[in-house]
mmCIF file with all atom_site columns, C-alpha atoms in Angstrom:
data_model
loop_
_atom_site.group_PDB
_atom_site.id
_atom_site.type_symbol
_atom_site.label_atom_id
_atom_site.label_alt_id
_atom_site.label_comp_id
_atom_site.label_asym_id
_atom_site.label_entity_id
_atom_site.label_seq_id
_atom_site.pdbx_PDB_ins_code
_atom_site.Cartn_x
_atom_site.Cartn_y
_atom_site.Cartn_z
_atom_site.occupancy
_atom_site.B_iso_or_equiv
_atom_site.pdbx_formal_charge
_atom_site.auth_seq_id
_atom_site.auth_comp_id
_atom_site.auth_asym_id
_atom_site.auth_atom_id
_atom_site.pdbx_PDB_model_num
ATOM 1   C CA . MET A 1 1   ? 20.966  -33.392 -4.073  1.00 34.00 ? 1   MET A CA 1
ATOM 2   C CA . ALA A 1 2   ? 22.180  -29.847 -4.721  1.00 37.00 ? 2   ALA A CA 1
ATOM 3   C CA . ALA A 1 3   ? 20.470  -27.109 -2.766  1.00 39.00 ? 3   ALA A CA 1
ATOM 4   C CA . ALA A 1 4   ? 18.127  -24.937 -4.818  1.00 39.00 ? 4   ALA A CA 1
ATOM 5   C CA . GLN A 1 5   ? 19.499  -21.472 -5.471  1.00 44.00 ? 5   GLN A CA 1
ATOM 6   C CA . THR A 1 6   ? 17.225  -18.544 -4.676  1.00 47.00 ? 6   THR A CA 1
ATOM 7   C CA . LYS A 1 7   ? 17.200  -15.769 -7.262  1.00 56.00 ? 7   LYS A CA 1
ATOM 8   C CA . PRO A 1 8   ? 17.902  -12.342 -5.692  1.00 66.00 ? 8   PRO A CA 1
ATOM 9   C CA . ALA A 1 9   ? 14.703  -10.285 -5.503  1.00 71.00 ? 9   ALA A CA 1
ATOM 10  C CA . ASN A 1 10  ? 16.168  -7.495  -7.672  1.00 78.00 ? 10  ASN A CA 1
ATOM 11  C CA . ALA A 1 11  ? 18.238  -9.676  -10.061 1.00 88.00 ? 11  ALA A CA 1
ATOM 12  C CA . PRO A 1 12  ? 18.245  -8.314  -13.608 1.00 93.00 ? 12  PRO A CA 1
ATOM 13  C CA . ILE A 1 13  ? 15.666  -9.834  -16.026 1.00 94.00 ? 13  ILE A CA 1
ATOM 14  C CA . GLU A 1 14  ? 14.674  -9.111  -19.592 1.00 96.00 ? 14  GLU A CA 1
ATOM 15  C CA . PHE A 1 15  ? 11.743  -6.690  -20.175 1.00 97.00 ? 15  PHE A CA 1
ATOM 16  C CA . ASN A 1 16  ? 9.767   -6.065  -23.337 1.00 96.00 ? 16  ASN A CA 1
ATOM 17  C CA . ILE A 1 17  ? 7.359   -3.320  -22.372 1.00 97.00 ? 17  ILE A CA 1
ATOM 18  C CA . PRO A 1 18  ? 6.982   -0.624  -25.060 1.00 97.00 ? 18  PRO A CA 1
ATOM 19  C CA . SER A 1 19  ? 5.340   2.659   -24.157 1.00 97.00 ? 19  SER A CA 1
ATOM 20  C CA . GLN A 1 20  ? 1.575   2.015   -23.785 1.00 96.00 ? 20  GLN A CA 1
ATOM 21  C CA . PRO A 1 21  ? -1.348  2.877   -21.474 1.00 96.00 ? 21  PRO A CA 1
ATOM 22  C CA . LEU A 1 22  ? 0.035   2.716   -17.993 1.00 96.00 ? 22  LEU A CA 1
ATOM 23  C CA . ALA A 1 23  ? -2.387  0.094   -16.623 1.00 94.00 ? 23  ALA A CA 1
ATOM 24  C CA . ALA A 1 24  ? -1.444  -2.324  -19.406 1.00 96.00 ? 24  ALA A CA 1
ATOM 25  C CA . ALA A 1 25  ? 2.241   -1.679  -18.841 1.00 97.00 ? 25  ALA A CA 1
ATOM 26  C CA . LEU A 1 26  ? 1.878   -2.333  -15.143 1.00 95.00 ? 26  LEU A CA 1
ATOM 27  C CA . ASN A 1 27  ? 0.173   -5.649  -15.856 1.00 95.00 ? 27  ASN A CA 1
ATOM 28  C CA . ARG A 1 28  ? 3.121   -6.682  -18.011 1.00 96.00 ? 28  ARG A CA 1
ATOM 29  C CA . TYR A 1 29  ? 5.579   -5.579  -15.361 1.00 96.00 ? 29  TYR A CA 1
ATOM 30  C CA . VAL A 1 30  ? 3.732   -7.566  -12.701 1.00 95.00 ? 30  VAL A CA 1
ATOM 31  C CA . ASP A 1 31  ? 3.687   -10.647 -14.920 1.00 95.00 ? 31  ASP A CA 1
ATOM 32  C CA . ALA A 1 32  ? 7.441   -10.312 -15.554 1.00 95.00 ? 32  ALA A CA 1
ATOM 33  C CA . THR A 1 33  ? 8.496   -9.721  -11.905 1.00 95.00 ? 33  THR A CA 1
ATOM 34  C CA . GLY A 1 34  ? 5.842   -11.423 -9.797  1.00 93.00 ? 34  GLY A CA 1
ATOM 35  C CA . ARG A 1 35  ? 5.441   -8.259  -7.829  1.00 92.00 ? 35  ARG A CA 1
ATOM 36  C CA . ASP A 1 36  ? 2.133   -6.794  -6.690  1.00 87.00 ? 36  ASP A CA 1
ATOM 37  C CA . ALA A 1 37  ? 0.979   -3.306  -7.713  1.00 88.00 ? 37  ALA A CA 1
ATOM 38  C CA . LEU A 1 38  ? -1.730  -1.425  -5.820  1.00 85.00 ? 38  LEU A CA 1
ATOM 39  C CA . TYR A 1 39  ? -3.082  1.796   -7.224  1.00 84.00 ? 39  TYR A CA 1
ATOM 40  C CA . ASP A 1 40  ? -6.186  3.843   -7.729  1.00 81.00 ? 40  ASP A CA 1
ATOM 41  C CA . THR A 1 41  ? -7.236  3.142   -11.346 1.00 83.00 ? 41  THR A CA 1
ATOM 42  C CA . SER A 1 42  ? -8.043  6.812   -11.817 1.00 82.00 ? 42  SER A CA 1
ATOM 43  C CA . LEU A 1 43  ? -4.368  7.560   -11.360 1.00 83.00 ? 43  LEU A CA 1
ATOM 44  C CA . ALA A 1 44  ? -3.423  5.400   -14.347 1.00 88.00 ? 44  ALA A CA 1
ATOM 45  C CA . ALA A 1 45  ? -6.163  6.668   -16.631 1.00 89.00 ? 45  ALA A CA 1
ATOM 46  C CA . GLY A 1 46  ? -4.824  8.711   -19.533 1.00 93.00 ? 46  GLY A CA 1
ATOM 47  C CA . ARG A 1 47  ? -1.160  8.120   -18.638 1.00 94.00 ? 47  ARG A CA 1
ATOM 48  C CA . LEU A 1 48  ? 1.395   6.415   -20.876 1.00 96.00 ? 48  LEU A CA 1
ATOM 49  C CA . SER A 1 49  ? 4.218   4.342   -19.530 1.00 96.00 ? 49  SER A CA 1
ATOM 50  C CA . GLY A 1 50  ? 7.867   4.824   -20.289 1.00 96.00 ? 50  GLY A CA 1
ATOM 51  C CA . ASP A 1 51  ? 9.599   2.427   -22.653 1.00 96.00 ? 51  ASP A CA 1
ATOM 52  C CA . VAL A 1 52  ? 11.232  -0.563  -20.870 1.00 97.00 ? 52  VAL A CA 1
ATOM 53  C CA . GLN A 1 53  ? 12.991  -2.885  -23.278 1.00 96.00 ? 53  GLN A CA 1
ATOM 54  C CA . GLY A 1 54  ? 16.191  -4.657  -22.320 1.00 96.00 ? 54  GLY A CA 1
ATOM 55  C CA . VAL A 1 55  ? 17.736  -6.336  -19.328 1.00 96.00 ? 55  VAL A CA 1
ATOM 56  C CA . PHE A 1 56  ? 17.227  -4.344  -16.060 1.00 96.00 ? 56  PHE A CA 1
ATOM 57  C CA . ALA A 1 57  ? 16.877  -4.917  -12.357 1.00 96.00 ? 57  ALA A CA 1
ATOM 58  C CA . PRO A 1 58  ? 13.162  -4.784  -11.475 1.00 95.00 ? 58  PRO A CA 1
ATOM 59  C CA . ASP A 1 59  ? 13.593  -1.602  -9.431  1.00 94.00 ? 59  ASP A CA 1
ATOM 60  C CA . GLU A 1 60  ? 15.274  0.176   -12.317 1.00 96.00 ? 60  GLU A CA 1
ATOM 61  C CA . ALA A 1 61  ? 12.707  -1.126  -14.766 1.00 97.00 ? 61  ALA A CA 1
ATOM 62  C CA . LEU A 1 62  ? 9.901   0.200   -12.622 1.00 96.00 ? 62  LEU A CA 1
ATOM 63  C CA . ARG A 1 63  ? 11.502  3.652   -12.475 1.00 95.00 ? 63  ARG A CA 1
ATOM 64  C CA . LYS A 1 64  ? 11.772  3.624   -16.297 1.00 96.00 ? 64  LYS A CA 1
ATOM 65  C CA . LEU A 1 65  ? 8.182   2.452   -16.648 1.00 97.00 ? 65  LEU A CA 1
ATOM 66  C CA . LEU A 1 66  ? 6.906   5.331   -14.472 1.00 95.00 ? 66  LEU A CA 1
ATOM 67  C CA . SER A 1 67  ? 9.147   7.951   -16.023 1.00 93.00 ? 67  SER A CA 1
ATOM 68  C CA . GLY A 1 68  ? 7.125   10.941  -17.137 1.00 93.00 ? 68  GLY A CA 1
ATOM 69  C CA . THR A 1 69  ? 3.908   9.739   -15.541 1.00 92.00 ? 69  THR A CA 1
ATOM 70  C CA . GLY A 1 70  ? 4.043   11.987  -12.473 1.00 90.00 ? 70  GLY A CA 1
ATOM 71  C CA . LEU A 1 71  ? 3.705   8.878   -10.320 1.00 90.00 ? 71  LEU A CA 1
ATOM 72  C CA . ALA A 1 72  ? 6.188   6.969   -8.135  1.00 88.00 ? 72  ALA A CA 1
ATOM 73  C CA . ALA A 1 73  ? 6.259   3.605   -6.430  1.00 88.00 ? 73  ALA A CA 1
ATOM 74  C CA . GLU A 1 74  ? 6.302   3.273   -2.653  1.00 84.00 ? 74  GLU A CA 1
ATOM 75  C CA . PHE A 1 75  ? 7.128   -0.259  -1.455  1.00 83.00 ? 75  PHE A CA 1
ATOM 76  C CA . VAL A 1 76  ? 4.970   -1.343  1.515   1.00 77.00 ? 76  VAL A CA 1
ATOM 77  C CA . ALA A 1 77  ? 6.302   -4.907  1.486   1.00 77.00 ? 77  ALA A CA 1
ATOM 78  C CA . GLU A 1 78  ? 9.261   -6.642  -0.182  1.00 82.00 ? 78  GLU A CA 1
ATOM 79  C CA . THR A 1 79  ? 7.333   -7.361  -3.378  1.00 85.00 ? 79  THR A CA 1
ATOM 80  C CA . THR A 1 80  ? 4.291   -5.047  -3.034  1.00 85.00 ? 80  THR A CA 1
ATOM 81  C CA . PHE A 1 81  ? 4.241   -1.437  -4.042  1.00 87.00 ? 81  PHE A CA 1
ATOM 82  C CA . VAL A 1 82  ? 1.690   1.356   -4.105  1.00 86.00 ? 82  VAL A CA 1
ATOM 83  C CA . LEU A 1 83  ? 1.556   3.998   -6.819  1.00 86.00 ? 83  LEU A CA 1
ATOM 84  C CA . LEU A 1 84  ? 1.307   7.530   -5.502  1.00 83.00 ? 84  LEU A CA 1
ATOM 85  C CA . PRO A 1 85  ? 1.607   11.029  -7.039  1.00 83.00 ? 85  PRO A CA 1
ATOM 86  C CA . GLU A 1 86  ? 5.304   11.976  -6.892  1.00 77.00 ? 86  GLU A CA 1
ATOM 87  C CA . PRO A 1 87  ? 4.948   14.675  -4.224  1.00 63.00 ? 87  PRO A CA 1
ATOM 88  C CA . LEU A 1 88  ? 3.207   12.249  -1.867  1.00 60.00 ? 88  LEU A CA 1
ATOM 89  C CA . ALA A 1 89  ? 5.663   9.469   -2.644  1.00 54.00 ? 89  ALA A CA 1
ATOM 90  C CA . THR A 1 90  ? 8.563   11.837  -1.980  1.00 54.00 ? 90  THR A CA 1
ATOM 91  C CA . GLN A 1 91  ? 7.119   12.805  1.332   1.00 54.00 ? 91  GLN A CA 1
ATOM 92  C CA . GLN A 1 92  ? 6.692   9.159   2.329   1.00 53.00 ? 92  GLN A CA 1
ATOM 93  C CA . ALA A 1 93  ? 10.270  8.361   1.343   1.00 51.00 ? 93  ALA A CA 1
ATOM 94  C CA . ALA A 1 94  ? 11.600  11.328  3.377   1.00 47.00 ? 94  ALA A CA 1
ATOM 95  C CA . HIS A 1 95  ? 10.013  10.169  6.579   1.00 52.00 ? 95  HIS A CA 1
ATOM 96  C CA . GLN A 1 96  ? 12.534  9.581   9.370   1.00 45.00 ? 96  GLN A CA 1
ATOM 97  C CA . THR A 1 97  ? 12.899  6.550   11.646  1.00 49.00 ? 97  THR A CA 1
ATOM 98  C CA . ARG A 1 98  ? 10.005  6.312   14.064  1.00 65.00 ? 98  ARG A CA 1
ATOM 99  C CA . SER A 1 99  ? 10.470  7.169   17.720  1.00 77.00 ? 99  SER A CA 1
ATOM 100 C CA . PRO A 1 100 ? 9.063   4.645   20.249  1.00 84.00 ? 100 PRO A CA 1
ATOM 101 C CA . GLU A 1 101 ? 6.044   6.957   20.688  1.00 86.00 ? 101 GLU A CA 1
ATOM 102 C CA . HIS A 1 102 ? 5.439   7.041   16.970  1.00 83.00 ? 102 HIS A CA 1
ATOM 103 C CA . ARG A 1 103 ? 5.709   3.228   16.775  1.00 83.00 ? 103 ARG A CA 1
ATOM 104 C CA . ARG A 1 104 ? 3.149   2.952   19.553  1.00 87.00 ? 104 ARG A CA 1
ATOM 105 C CA . TYR A 1 105 ? 0.790   5.241   17.701  1.00 87.00 ? 105 TYR A CA 1
ATOM 106 C CA . TYR A 1 106 ? 1.216   3.277   14.489  1.00 84.00 ? 106 TYR A CA 1
ATOM 107 C CA . GLY A 1 107 ? 0.198   0.210   16.494  1.00 85.00 ? 107 GLY A CA 1
ATOM 108 C CA . GLN A 1 108 ? -2.966  2.004   17.557  1.00 86.00 ? 108 GLN A CA 1
ATOM 109 C CA . ILE A 1 109 ? -3.749  2.973   13.958  1.00 86.00 ? 109 ILE A CA 1
ATOM 110 C CA . GLN A 1 110 ? -3.395  -0.659  12.833  1.00 84.00 ? 110 GLN A CA 1
ATOM 111 C CA . ALA A 1 111 ? -5.540  -1.942  15.681  1.00 85.00 ? 111 ALA A CA 1
ATOM 112 C CA . SER A 1 112 ? -8.303  0.687   15.005  1.00 86.00 ? 112 SER A CA 1
ATOM 113 C CA . ILE A 1 113 ? -8.381  -0.217  11.275  1.00 85.00 ? 113 ILE A CA 1
ATOM 114 C CA . ALA A 1 114 ? -8.513  -3.917  12.073  1.00 83.00 ? 114 ALA A CA 1
ATOM 115 C CA . ASP A 1 115 ? -11.347 -3.379  14.551  1.00 84.00 ? 115 ASP A CA 1
ATOM 116 C CA . ALA A 1 116 ? -13.350 -1.277  12.057  1.00 85.00 ? 116 ALA A CA 1
ATOM 117 C CA . LEU A 1 117 ? -12.958 -3.948  9.342   1.00 83.00 ? 117 LEU A CA 1
ATOM 118 C CA . CYS A 1 118 ? -13.873 -6.789  11.707  1.00 81.00 ? 118 CYS A CA 1
ATOM 119 C CA . ARG A 1 119 ? -16.997 -5.022  13.017  1.00 81.00 ? 119 ARG A CA 1
ATOM 120 C CA . SER A 1 120 ? -18.303 -4.752  9.433   1.00 76.00 ? 120 SER A CA 1
ATOM 121 C CA . GLY A 1 121 ? -19.903 -7.943  8.313   1.00 69.00 ? 121 GLY A CA 1
ATOM 122 C CA . GLY A 1 122 ? -19.310 -7.175  4.659   1.00 65.00 ? 122 GLY A CA 1
ATOM 123 C CA . ALA A 1 123 ? -15.725 -5.918  5.069   1.00 70.00 ? 123 ALA A CA 1
ATOM 124 C CA . ARG A 1 124 ? -14.233 -8.565  7.347   1.00 69.00 ? 124 ARG A CA 1
ATOM 125 C CA . PRO A 1 125 ? -10.692 -9.319  6.165   1.00 65.00 ? 125 PRO A CA 1
ATOM 126 C CA . GLY A 1 126 ? -9.797  -12.711 4.856   1.00 65.00 ? 126 GLY A CA 1
ATOM 127 C CA . SER A 1 127 ? -8.971  -12.840 1.144   1.00 68.00 ? 127 SER A CA 1
ATOM 128 C CA . TYR A 1 128 ? -8.304  -9.329  -0.008  1.00 76.00 ? 128 TYR A CA 1
ATOM 129 C CA . ARG A 1 129 ? -5.290  -7.062  -0.192  1.00 78.00 ? 129 ARG A CA 1
ATOM 130 C CA . PHE A 1 130 ? -5.358  -3.262  -0.398  1.00 81.00 ? 130 PHE A CA 1
ATOM 131 C CA . ALA A 1 131 ? -3.567  -0.150  0.929   1.00 83.00 ? 131 ALA A CA 1
ATOM 132 C CA . THR A 1 132 ? -5.120  2.801   2.590   1.00 85.00 ? 132 THR A CA 1
ATOM 133 C CA . VAL A 1 133 ? -3.922  6.337   3.263   1.00 84.00 ? 133 VAL A CA 1
ATOM 134 C CA . PHE A 1 134 ? -5.074  8.238   6.295   1.00 85.00 ? 134 PHE A CA 1
ATOM 135 C CA . TRP A 1 135 ? -4.910  11.907  7.201   1.00 86.00 ? 135 TRP A CA 1
ATOM 136 C CA . ILE A 1 136 ? -5.437  12.357  10.954  1.00 88.00 ? 136 ILE A CA 1
ATOM 137 C CA . ALA A 1 137 ? -6.483  15.660  12.535  1.00 87.00 ? 137 ALA A CA 1
ATOM 138 C CA . PRO A 1 138 ? -4.748  17.076  15.644  1.00 86.00 ? 138 PRO A CA 1
ATOM 139 C CA . ASP A 1 139 ? -7.667  15.886  17.764  1.00 84.00 ? 139 ASP A CA 1
ATOM 140 C CA . GLY A 1 140 ? -7.333  12.306  16.503  1.00 84.00 ? 140 GLY A CA 1
ATOM 141 C CA . THR A 1 141 ? -10.312 12.314  14.123  1.00 84.00 ? 141 THR A CA 1
ATOM 142 C CA . VAL A 1 142 ? -9.860  11.050  10.586  1.00 86.00 ? 142 VAL A CA 1
ATOM 143 C CA . GLN A 1 143 ? -9.873  13.997  8.191   1.00 85.00 ? 143 GLN A CA 1
ATOM 144 C CA . ARG A 1 144 ? -9.715  11.830  5.125   1.00 84.00 ? 144 ARG A CA 1
ATOM 145 C CA . SER A 1 145 ? -9.056  8.211   4.088   1.00 84.00 ? 145 SER A CA 1
ATOM 146 C CA . GLN A 1 146 ? -8.419  6.747   0.670   1.00 83.00 ? 146 GLN A CA 1
ATOM 147 C CA . ARG A 1 147 ? -8.424  3.061   -0.294  1.00 85.00 ? 147 ARG A CA 1
ATOM 148 C CA . ILE A 1 148 ? -5.826  2.073   -2.911  1.00 85.00 ? 148 ILE A CA 1
ATOM 149 C CA . GLY A 1 149 ? -6.495  -1.132  -4.732  1.00 80.00 ? 149 GLY A CA 1
ATOM 150 C CA . SER A 1 150 ? -9.681  -3.231  -5.148  1.00 79.00 ? 150 SER A CA 1
ATOM 151 C CA . THR A 1 151 ? -11.054 -6.572  -4.078  1.00 79.00 ? 151 THR A CA 1
ATOM 152 C CA . GLY A 1 152 ? -12.467 -6.908  -7.581  1.00 77.00 ? 152 GLY A CA 1
ATOM 153 C CA . LYS A 1 153 ? -16.023 -6.708  -6.170  1.00 81.00 ? 153 LYS A CA 1
ATOM 154 C CA . PRO A 1 154 ? -17.603 -3.267  -6.154  1.00 85.00 ? 154 PRO A CA 1
ATOM 155 C CA . ASP A 1 155 ? -19.998 -4.060  -3.298  1.00 85.00 ? 155 ASP A CA 1
ATOM 156 C CA . ALA A 1 156 ? -17.112 -5.264  -1.134  1.00 83.00 ? 156 ALA A CA 1
ATOM 157 C CA . ASP A 1 157 ? -15.071 -2.214  -1.971  1.00 87.00 ? 157 ASP A CA 1
ATOM 158 C CA . GLU A 1 158 ? -17.994 -0.008  -0.893  1.00 88.00 ? 158 GLU A CA 1
ATOM 159 C CA . ARG A 1 159 ? -18.303 -1.861  2.434   1.00 86.00 ? 159 ARG A CA 1
ATOM 160 C CA . ILE A 1 160 ? -14.577 -1.518  3.050   1.00 87.00 ? 160 ILE A CA 1
ATOM 161 C CA . ASP A 1 161 ? -14.750 2.216   2.308   1.00 88.00 ? 161 ASP A CA 1
ATOM 162 C CA . ALA A 1 162 ? -17.581 2.592   4.768   1.00 87.00 ? 162 ALA A CA 1
ATOM 163 C CA . ALA A 1 163 ? -15.623 0.716   7.441   1.00 87.00 ? 163 ALA A CA 1
ATOM 164 C CA . LEU A 1 164 ? -12.573 2.913   6.825   1.00 87.00 ? 164 LEU A CA 1
ATOM 165 C CA . ARG A 1 165 ? -14.666 6.025   7.225   1.00 85.00 ? 165 ARG A CA 1
ATOM 166 C CA . SER A 1 166 ? -15.810 4.705   10.607  1.00 85.00 ? 166 SER A CA 1
ATOM 167 C CA . VAL A 1 167 ? -12.299 4.427   11.978  1.00 86.00 ? 167 VAL A CA 1
ATOM 168 C CA . ARG A 1 168 ? -11.702 6.469   15.127  1.00 83.00 ? 168 ARG A CA 1
ATOM 169 C CA . PHE A 1 169 ? -8.525  6.943   17.145  1.00 84.00 ? 169 PHE A CA 1
ATOM 170 C CA . ASP A 1 170 ? -8.583  7.341   20.911  1.00 82.00 ? 170 ASP A CA 1
ATOM 171 C CA . GLU A 1 171 ? -5.879  9.973   21.065  1.00 87.00 ? 171 GLU A CA 1
ATOM 172 C CA . PRO A 1 172 ? -4.276  12.576  18.811  1.00 88.00 ? 172 PRO A CA 1
ATOM 173 C CA . PRO A 1 173 ? -1.072  11.989  16.950  1.00 88.00 ? 173 PRO A CA 1
ATOM 174 C CA . PRO A 1 174 ? 2.116   12.557  18.983  1.00 87.00 ? 174 PRO A CA 1
ATOM 175 C CA . ALA A 1 175 ? 4.276   15.554  18.270  1.00 84.00 ? 175 ALA A CA 1
ATOM 176 C CA . GLY A 1 176 ? 6.241   15.324  15.031  1.00 80.00 ? 176 GLY A CA 1
ATOM 177 C CA . PHE A 1 177 ? 4.102   12.476  13.664  1.00 82.00 ? 177 PHE A CA 1
ATOM 178 C CA . LEU A 1 178 ? 4.371   12.853  9.848   1.00 78.00 ? 178 LEU A CA 1
ATOM 179 C CA . GLN A 1 179 ? 1.421   12.299  7.567   1.00 79.00 ? 179 GLN A CA 1
ATOM 180 C CA . PRO A 1 180 ? -0.334  10.918  5.635   1.00 79.00 ? 180 PRO A CA 1
ATOM 181 C CA . VAL A 1 181 ? -0.124  7.384   6.971   1.00 83.00 ? 181 VAL A CA 1
ATOM 182 C CA . LEU A 1 182 ? 0.102   4.553   4.430   1.00 82.00 ? 182 LEU A CA 1
ATOM 183 C CA . ILE A 1 183 ? -1.024  1.098   5.616   1.00 82.00 ? 183 ILE A CA 1
ATOM 184 C CA . LEU A 1 184 ? -1.072  -2.191  3.765   1.00 80.00 ? 184 LEU A CA 1
ATOM 185 C CA . ILE A 1 185 ? -3.744  -4.825  4.615   1.00 79.00 ? 185 ILE A CA 1
ATOM 186 C CA . VAL A 1 186 ? -2.952  -8.323  3.570   1.00 72.00 ? 186 VAL A CA 1
ATOM 187 C CA . PRO A 1 187 ? -4.969  -11.552 3.855   1.00 65.00 ? 187 PRO A CA 1
ATOM 188 C CA . GLN A 1 188 ? -2.358  -13.716 5.708   1.00 50.00 ? 188 GLN A CA 1
ATOM 189 C CA . GLY A 1 189 ? -0.129  -13.210 8.641   1.00 46.00 ? 189 GLY A CA 1
ATOM 190 C CA . PRO A 1 190 ? -0.238  -12.977 12.424  1.00 44.00 ? 190 PRO A CA 1
ATOM 191 C CA . GLY A 1 191 ? -3.707  -11.900 13.503  1.00 42.00 ? 191 GLY A CA 1
ATOM 192 C CA . VAL A 1 192 ? -3.968  -8.487  15.117  1.00 39.00 ? 192 VAL A CA 1
ATOM 193 C CA . ALA A 1 193 ? -7.706  -8.031  15.122  1.00 40.00 ? 193 ALA A CA 1
ATOM 194 C CA . GLN A 1 194 ? -9.081  -9.700  18.213  1.00 40.00 ? 194 GLN A CA 1
ATOM 195 C CA . GLY A 1 195 ? -12.394 -8.044  17.423  1.00 41.00 ? 195 GLY A CA 1
ATOM 196 C CA . CYS A 1 196 ? -13.011 -10.685 14.699  1.00 61.00 ? 196 CYS A CA 1
ATOM 197 C CA . GLY A 1 197 ? -13.399 -13.332 17.393  1.00 51.00 ? 197 GLY A CA 1
ATOM 198 C CA . ASN A 1 198 ? -13.396 -16.845 16.069  1.00 42.00 ? 198 ASN A CA 1
ATOM 199 C CA . ALA A 1 199 ? -13.345 -15.717 12.475  1.00 39.00 ? 199 ALA A CA 1
ATOM 200 C CA . ASP A 1 200 ? -9.580  -15.380 12.712  1.00 38.00 ? 200 ASP A CA 1
ATOM 201 C CA . PRO A 1 201 ? -9.122  -13.270 9.566   1.00 39.00 ? 201 PRO A CA 1
ATOM 202 C CA . ASN A 1 202 ? -5.311  -13.481 9.596   1.00 38.00 ? 202 ASN A CA 1
ATOM 203 C CA . LEU A 1 203 ? -5.031  -9.763  9.117   1.00 38.00 ? 203 LEU A CA 1
ATOM 204 C CA . ARG A 1 204 ? -1.658  -8.178  8.978   1.00 39.00 ? 204 ARG A CA 1
ATOM 205 C CA . SER A 1 205 ? -0.984  -4.511  8.387   1.00 36.00 ? 205 SER A CA 1
ATOM 206 C CA . ALA A 1 206 ? 2.290   -2.875  7.628   1.00 40.00 ? 206 ALA A CA 1
ATOM 207 C CA . GLY A 1 207 ? 2.938   0.864   7.649   1.00 40.00 ? 207 GLY A CA 1
ATOM 208 C CA . THR A 1 208 ? 5.392   2.510   5.320   1.00 39.00 ? 208 THR A CA 1
ATOM 209 C CA . ARG A 1 209 ? 8.382   4.395   6.586   1.00 37.00 ? 209 ARG A CA 1
ATOM 210 C CA . PRO A 1 210 ? 7.047   7.054   8.957   1.00 36.00 ? 210 PRO A CA 1
#
């Protein structure tokens, strides 16, 4: 039996996405590519997509779709991207390779987020996916956090937001630590949140390029 051939992740495909409200265009892009899009719905409101009709690599098609919207895509996993305002996306993309100290601090951030979610009965991870952006003060307190994406259940979103507001870090960011920090929370993967005990939420978080 011949071995199955795997289609390259960015292999060209045919798109038929005329200019339209951005949220609708993103839905058509996701359907065509199988990728996941996470974004604050308020960002898409009132914006029109670029015209994407023809055969393009998915990355090129996404750039065309977002052309003129003031938004850009930041990939946080191979097939998952977050929509951000262009200045913020540019800053994320410009981040340099992490030093060992920065990697250690990212680990602390991930562990603190996991602990906060696991301590909240209504926000315990398990079946949802979202991204969150953190701004951390020089003393280690959270100046601001923003959830990107939704569980589809407003009450669950509210409990997650409350859990994120409760996040605390034990030490300040190391010198040269660039911000904001973008973290992806997914429902499956190696568990990192021992605080969930026997619930085993299979939480995995992945930071963007620091």
